[in-house]
Tab-separated table of C-alpha atoms and ligand atoms in Angstrom:
chain	number	residue	atom	x	y	z
A	158	MET	CA	-20.917	-19.876	-32.891
A	159	SER	CA	-17.799	-22.028	-32.761
A	160	HIS	CA	-14.184	-21.574	-33.651
A	161	ALA	CA	-12.500	-23.032	-36.683
A	162	PRO	CA	-10.630	-26.301	-36.073
A	163	ASN	CA	-6.945	-25.718	-35.360
A	164	ALA	CA	-7.616	-22.088	-34.549
A	165	VAL	CA	-5.120	-20.417	-32.294
A	166	PRO	CA	-6.907	-18.870	-29.289
A	167	ASN	CA	-7.160	-15.132	-29.728
A	168	HIS	CA	-6.845	-14.414	-26.007
A	169	VAL	CA	-4.951	-16.744	-23.658
A	170	ALA	CA	-4.967	-16.078	-19.906
A	171	ILE	CA	-2.577	-17.723	-17.463
A	172	ILE	CA	-2.744	-18.040	-13.691
A	173	LEU	CA	0.970	-18.535	-13.246
A	174	ASP	CA	1.014	-20.456	-10.013
A	175	GLY	CA	3.580	-22.605	-8.194
A	176	ASN	CA	6.620	-20.328	-7.915
A	177	GLY	CA	6.830	-20.869	-4.157
A	178	ARG	CA	6.644	-24.665	-4.415
A	179	TRP	CA	9.183	-24.628	-7.236
A	180	ALA	CA	11.643	-22.762	-5.000
A	181	LYS	CA	10.928	-24.949	-1.966
A	182	LYS	CA	11.619	-28.110	-3.972
A	183	ARG	CA	15.068	-26.738	-4.736
A	184	GLY	CA	15.799	-25.493	-1.241
A	185	LEU	CA	15.589	-21.889	-2.469
A	186	GLU	CA	13.784	-18.870	-1.043
A	187	ARG	CA	10.306	-18.079	-2.397
A	188	HIS	CA	11.497	-14.895	-4.096
A	189	GLU	CA	13.891	-16.950	-6.186
A	190	GLY	CA	10.871	-18.842	-7.459
A	191	HIS	CA	9.211	-15.554	-8.376
A	192	ARG	CA	12.303	-14.482	-10.272
A	193	ALA	CA	12.411	-17.776	-12.192
A	194	GLY	CA	8.688	-17.337	-12.844
A	195	ALA	CA	9.159	-13.855	-14.263
A	196	LEU	CA	11.886	-15.093	-16.610
A	197	ASN	CA	9.611	-17.898	-17.722
A	198	LEU	CA	6.908	-15.330	-18.409
A	199	ARG	CA	9.242	-13.674	-20.894
A	200	ASP	CA	9.821	-16.982	-22.731
A	201	ILE	CA	6.125	-17.867	-22.788
A	202	ALA	CA	5.144	-14.393	-23.990
A	203	LEU	CA	7.611	-14.664	-26.875
A	204	THR	CA	6.311	-18.162	-27.701
A	205	ALA	CA	2.685	-17.045	-27.552
A	206	ALA	CA	3.460	-14.213	-29.977
A	207	ASP	CA	5.216	-16.689	-32.304
A	208	CYS	CA	2.186	-18.967	-32.193
A	209	GLY	CA	-0.116	-16.148	-33.283
A	210	VAL	CA	-1.845	-15.426	-29.980
A	211	ASN	CA	-3.099	-11.828	-30.029
A	212	VAL	CA	-3.566	-11.200	-26.319
A	213	LEU	CA	-1.829	-12.902	-23.406
A	214	SER	CA	-3.108	-12.011	-19.942
A	215	VAL	CA	-1.110	-13.109	-16.927
A	216	PHE	CA	-1.947	-12.997	-13.245
A	217	ALA	CA	1.111	-11.457	-11.615
A	218	PHE	CA	-0.272	-10.255	-8.274
A	219	SER	CA	-3.800	-10.547	-6.899
A	220	THR	CA	-5.713	-8.180	-4.632
A	221	GLU	CA	-5.453	-10.979	-2.055
A	222	ASN	CA	-1.671	-11.392	-2.385
A	223	TRP	CA	-1.139	-8.365	-0.085
A	224	GLN	CA	-1.879	-10.795	2.750
A	225	ARG	CA	1.497	-12.475	2.208
A	226	PRO	CA	4.451	-11.676	4.460
A	227	LYS	CA	5.738	-8.146	3.878
A	228	GLU	CA	9.133	-9.380	2.751
A	229	GLU	CA	7.610	-11.489	-0.021
A	230	VAL	CA	5.326	-8.651	-1.136
A	231	ASP	CA	8.256	-6.229	-1.207
A	232	ARG	CA	10.338	-8.663	-3.250
A	233	LEU	CA	7.494	-9.219	-5.706
A	234	MET	CA	6.925	-5.491	-6.094
A	235	ALA	CA	10.633	-4.926	-6.712
A	236	LEU	CA	10.702	-7.462	-9.570
A	237	PRO	CA	9.337	-5.244	-12.376
A	238	ALA	CA	12.167	-2.730	-11.873
A	239	GLU	CA	14.805	-5.420	-11.311
A	240	LEU	CA	13.957	-7.155	-14.564
A	241	ASP	CA	14.130	-4.162	-16.860
A	242	GLU	CA	16.706	-5.535	-19.274
A	243	VAL	CA	16.025	-9.251	-19.129
A	244	LEU	CA	12.270	-8.981	-19.294
A	245	TRP	CA	10.842	-5.718	-20.599
A	246	ASP	CA	13.609	-4.957	-23.114
A	247	LYS	CA	13.184	-8.388	-24.704
A	248	LEU	CA	9.419	-8.006	-24.943
A	249	GLU	CA	9.740	-4.529	-26.332
A	250	ALA	CA	12.228	-5.708	-28.937
A	251	ALA	CA	9.749	-8.396	-29.980
A	252	GLN	CA	7.147	-5.696	-30.765
A	253	ILE	CA	4.936	-6.780	-27.891
A	254	SER	CA	2.662	-4.152	-26.435
A	255	ILE	CA	2.574	-4.176	-22.634
A	256	ARG	CA	-0.351	-3.055	-20.545
A	257	PHE	CA	-1.333	-3.455	-16.938
A	258	SER	CA	-4.739	-4.222	-15.476
A	259	GLY	CA	-5.644	-3.661	-11.856
A	260	ARG	CA	-5.513	-1.063	-9.129
A	261	ARG	CA	-2.642	1.373	-9.172
A	262	ASP	CA	-3.347	3.365	-6.015
A	263	ARG	CA	-1.670	0.862	-3.683
A	264	LEU	CA	1.550	0.562	-5.695
A	265	LYS	CA	4.738	2.487	-5.020
A	266	PRO	CA	5.136	5.609	-7.216
A	267	ASP	CA	8.282	4.112	-8.827
A	268	THR	CA	6.398	0.977	-9.853
A	269	ARG	CA	3.509	3.052	-11.186
A	270	ASP	CA	5.911	5.221	-13.200
A	271	LEU	CA	7.647	2.195	-14.693
A	272	MET	CA	4.297	0.708	-15.685
A	273	ALA	CA	3.145	3.931	-17.346
A	274	GLU	CA	6.477	4.226	-19.149
A	275	LEU	CA	6.282	0.648	-20.476
A	276	GLU	CA	2.716	1.164	-21.635
A	277	ALA	CA	3.555	4.405	-23.398
A	278	LYS	CA	6.726	2.994	-24.980
A	279	THR	CA	5.061	-0.102	-26.406
A	280	PHE	CA	1.622	1.325	-27.171
A	281	THR	CA	2.059	1.109	-30.944
A	282	HIS	CA	3.425	-2.449	-30.987
A	283	THR	CA	1.042	-4.699	-32.825
A	284	ARG	CA	2.492	-8.215	-32.568
A	285	MET	CA	0.724	-9.153	-29.333
A	286	VAL	CA	-0.680	-7.492	-26.231
A	287	LEU	CA	0.790	-8.716	-22.956
A	288	ASN	CA	-1.752	-7.786	-20.305
A	289	VAL	CA	-0.087	-8.013	-16.899
A	290	CYS	CA	-2.695	-8.210	-14.136
A	291	LEU	CA	-1.112	-6.593	-11.090
A	292	ASP	CA	-3.046	-5.835	-7.902
A	293	TYR	CA	-5.902	-7.282	-9.890
A	294	GLY	CA	-9.018	-9.016	-8.606
A	295	SER	CA	-12.289	-9.561	-10.463
A	296	LYS	CA	-14.416	-8.498	-7.514
A	297	ASP	CA	-12.462	-5.272	-7.083
A	298	GLU	CA	-12.691	-4.688	-10.838
A	299	ARG	CA	-16.470	-5.137	-10.741
A	300	LEU	CA	-16.807	-2.725	-7.836
A	301	HIS	CA	-14.662	-0.146	-9.615
A	302	ALA	CA	-16.722	-0.548	-12.813
A	303	THR	CA	-20.019	-0.321	-10.918
A	304	LYS	CA	-18.939	2.878	-9.194
A	305	SER	CA	-17.835	4.510	-12.446
A	306	ILE	CA	-21.086	3.540	-14.181
A	307	ALA	CA	-23.178	4.775	-11.247
A	308	GLN	CA	-21.254	8.066	-11.247
A	309	ALA	CA	-21.762	8.472	-15.001
A	310	ALA	CA	-25.493	7.847	-14.515
A	311	LEU	CA	-25.675	10.385	-11.672
A	312	ASP	CA	-23.845	12.897	-13.864
A	313	LYS	CA	-26.395	12.153	-16.614
A	314	LYS	CA	-23.600	11.043	-18.973
A	315	LEU	CA	-25.134	7.607	-19.259
A	316	SER	CA	-28.723	6.435	-19.234
A	317	LEU	CA	-29.571	3.150	-17.584
A	318	GLU	CA	-31.834	2.253	-20.527
A	319	THR	CA	-28.866	2.157	-22.882
A	320	LEU	CA	-26.451	0.436	-20.466
A	321	ASP	CA	-25.396	-2.817	-22.113
A	322	ILE	CA	-22.685	-5.494	-21.921
A	323	THR	CA	-20.370	-3.479	-24.165
A	324	THR	CA	-20.567	-0.463	-21.844
A	325	LEU	CA	-20.028	-2.704	-18.834
A	326	SER	CA	-17.007	-4.374	-20.501
A	327	SER	CA	-15.450	-1.022	-21.230
A	328	ALA	CA	-15.689	-0.040	-17.572
A	329	LEU	CA	-13.449	-2.990	-16.644
A	330	TYR	CA	-9.668	-2.715	-16.310
A	331	THR	CA	-9.389	-4.904	-19.417
A	332	GLN	CA	-11.247	-2.334	-21.507
A	333	GLY	CA	-10.775	-2.929	-25.226
A	334	LEU	CA	-9.498	-6.494	-24.875
A	335	PRO	CA	-11.505	-9.437	-26.245
A	336	ASP	CA	-12.956	-12.169	-24.005
A	337	VAL	CA	-10.621	-14.946	-22.871
A	338	ASP	CA	-10.664	-18.042	-25.098
A	339	PHE	CA	-8.265	-20.260	-23.200
A	340	LEU	CA	-7.398	-20.101	-19.513
A	341	ILE	CA	-4.405	-22.032	-18.188
A	342	ARG	CA	-3.562	-22.582	-14.515
A	343	THR	CA	-0.309	-24.226	-13.518
A	344	SER	CA	0.667	-26.010	-10.279
A	345	GLY	CA	-2.318	-28.330	-9.912
A	346	GLU	CA	-4.760	-25.949	-8.228
A	347	GLN	CA	-8.172	-26.062	-9.861
A	348	ARG	CA	-9.724	-22.713	-9.033
A	349	LEU	CA	-9.905	-19.256	-10.564
A	350	SER	CA	-8.775	-17.241	-7.518
A	351	ASN	CA	-10.673	-14.086	-8.562
A	352	PHE	CA	-9.044	-13.849	-12.022
A	353	LEU	CA	-10.892	-12.453	-15.059
A	354	LEU	CA	-14.223	-13.975	-14.006
A	355	PHE	CA	-16.359	-11.842	-16.347
A	356	GLN	CA	-13.929	-12.074	-19.271
A	357	SER	CA	-13.604	-15.874	-18.977
A	358	ALA	CA	-17.349	-16.570	-19.070
A	359	TYR	CA	-16.878	-18.976	-22.003
A	360	ALA	CA	-13.160	-19.696	-21.779
A	361	GLU	CA	-11.905	-23.244	-22.171
A	362	LEU	CA	-10.091	-24.219	-18.971
A	363	TYR	CA	-6.769	-26.077	-18.777
A	364	PHE	CA	-5.202	-27.214	-15.513
A	365	THR	CA	-1.727	-28.699	-15.318
A	366	ARG	CA	0.265	-29.910	-12.310
A	367	VAL	CA	3.461	-28.436	-13.742
A	368	LEU	CA	4.788	-25.565	-11.596
A	369	TRP	CA	4.951	-22.226	-13.410
A	370	PRO	CA	8.769	-21.893	-13.741
A	371	ASP	CA	8.788	-25.392	-15.315
A	372	PHE	CA	5.984	-24.603	-17.768
A	373	LYS	CA	8.254	-24.214	-20.762
A	374	PRO	CA	7.370	-23.190	-24.343
A	375	LYS	CA	6.987	-26.856	-25.367
A	376	ARG	CA	4.303	-27.338	-22.717
A	377	PHE	CA	2.566	-24.138	-23.741
A	378	LYS	CA	2.416	-25.337	-27.337
A	379	ARG	CA	1.066	-28.694	-26.168
A	380	ALA	CA	-1.682	-26.875	-24.265
A	381	LEU	CA	-2.630	-24.942	-27.409
A	382	LYS	CA	-3.047	-28.284	-29.200
A	383	VAL	CA	-5.450	-29.419	-26.480
A	384	TYR	CA	-7.447	-26.216	-26.979
A	385	GLN	CA	-7.673	-26.927	-30.684
A	386	LYS	CA	-9.409	-30.221	-29.974
A	387	ARG	CA	-12.104	-28.641	-27.798
A	388	THR	CA	-15.601	-28.031	-29.109
A	389	ARG	CA	-16.909	-24.626	-28.110
A	390	LYS	CA	-20.652	-24.225	-28.070
A	391	PHE	CA	-21.379	-20.917	-26.341
A	392	GLY	CA	-24.736	-22.226	-25.232
A	393	GLY	CA	-25.710	-23.370	-28.717
A	394	VAL	CA	-25.879	-26.789	-30.332
A	395	LYS	CA	-22.987	-28.321	-32.187
A	396	GLY	CA	-22.578	-31.512	-34.214
B	660	IPE	C1	2.412	-17.640	-8.034
B	660	IPE	O1	3.203	-18.466	-7.264
B	660	IPE	C2	2.905	-16.234	-8.068
B	660	IPE	C3	2.139	-15.290	-7.249
B	660	IPE	C4	1.027	-15.546	-6.619
B	660	IPE	C5	2.677	-13.964	-7.099
B	660	IPE	P1	2.932	-18.689	-5.719
B	660	IPE	O2	3.778	-17.757	-4.945
B	660	IPE	O3	1.482	-18.643	-5.412
B	660	IPE	O4	3.474	-20.168	-5.532
B	660	IPE	P2	2.902	-21.278	-4.579
B	660	IPE	O5	1.448	-21.428	-4.893
B	660	IPE	O6	3.129	-20.809	-3.182
B	660	IPE	O7	3.699	-22.503	-4.923
B	661	IPE	C1	-3.279	-16.621	-7.779
B	661	IPE	O1	-2.404	-17.462	-7.139
B	661	IPE	C2	-2.668	-15.274	-7.951
B	661	IPE	C3	-1.544	-15.215	-8.892
B	661	IPE	C4	-1.103	-16.197	-9.634
B	661	IPE	C5	-0.915	-13.927	-8.991
B	661	IPE	P1	-2.448	-17.681	-5.552
B	661	IPE	O2	-1.395	-18.663	-5.244
B	661	IPE	O3	-2.407	-16.381	-4.862
B	661	IPE	O4	-3.926	-18.300	-5.371
B	661	IPE	P2	-4.530	-19.220	-4.230
B	661	IPE	O5	-4.359	-18.480	-2.938
B	661	IPE	O6	-3.776	-20.504	-4.238
B	661	IPE	O7	-5.958	-19.412	-4.622
B	662	MG	MG1	0.023	-20.013	-5.328
């Protein structure tokens, strides 16, 4: 199995990192970096859709990010509502379908309502899926999936003999989405930080030192070109 040369990755995932350093470099507060990062997300999502990407997953807030100072967490959590017109309206107008992956029980009711509203409003959009991973962590996702599978088995709705990878995949928050083809991390860190570990099993990895708010559409397109030069083998033999 390999992909055709020059193929656009079906599913791109981005660990959008470096907002804090971007702000610090400019003598700004960290939350201003997060705001610039969110606006950049809009531009990259529109570019990805133009390039023919079908699913774009972005890491917006991890299960570990709650450890940050309360003020920063509060500012981050306020962003989705603050950016209604400049972010969500633009994505909606571009026929992008928005969905959220992650825990919802620790979010404020207003945030949860906004998320549900955006999902419902854009459900039928077919241009691209923007999967925003919020209070998301792969380990938490695996635990959640394991519990739901165990419960289904106890309730005799599922037999362990027939449990397979497809069933396991559909118990994840990313249910229904394809595996990640290309995973980008900005800001120079070279780690996955608990992001889509199962879904990225065979993803091509791309690390750049550019800080997220500076990762402009031109750089995104350049990264896609790098992907197109990769040889994917999926454990097989090629060439
Ligand atoms: C990424 O930027 C955004 C989130 C984690 C919410 P950071 O806030 O991690 O930026 P740095 O890594 O401190 O520069
Ligand atoms: C990963 O970035 C989480 C998001 C981008 C939302 P972090 O900045 O939190 O990751 P670490 O702590 O550097 O690994
Ligand atoms: Mg960071």
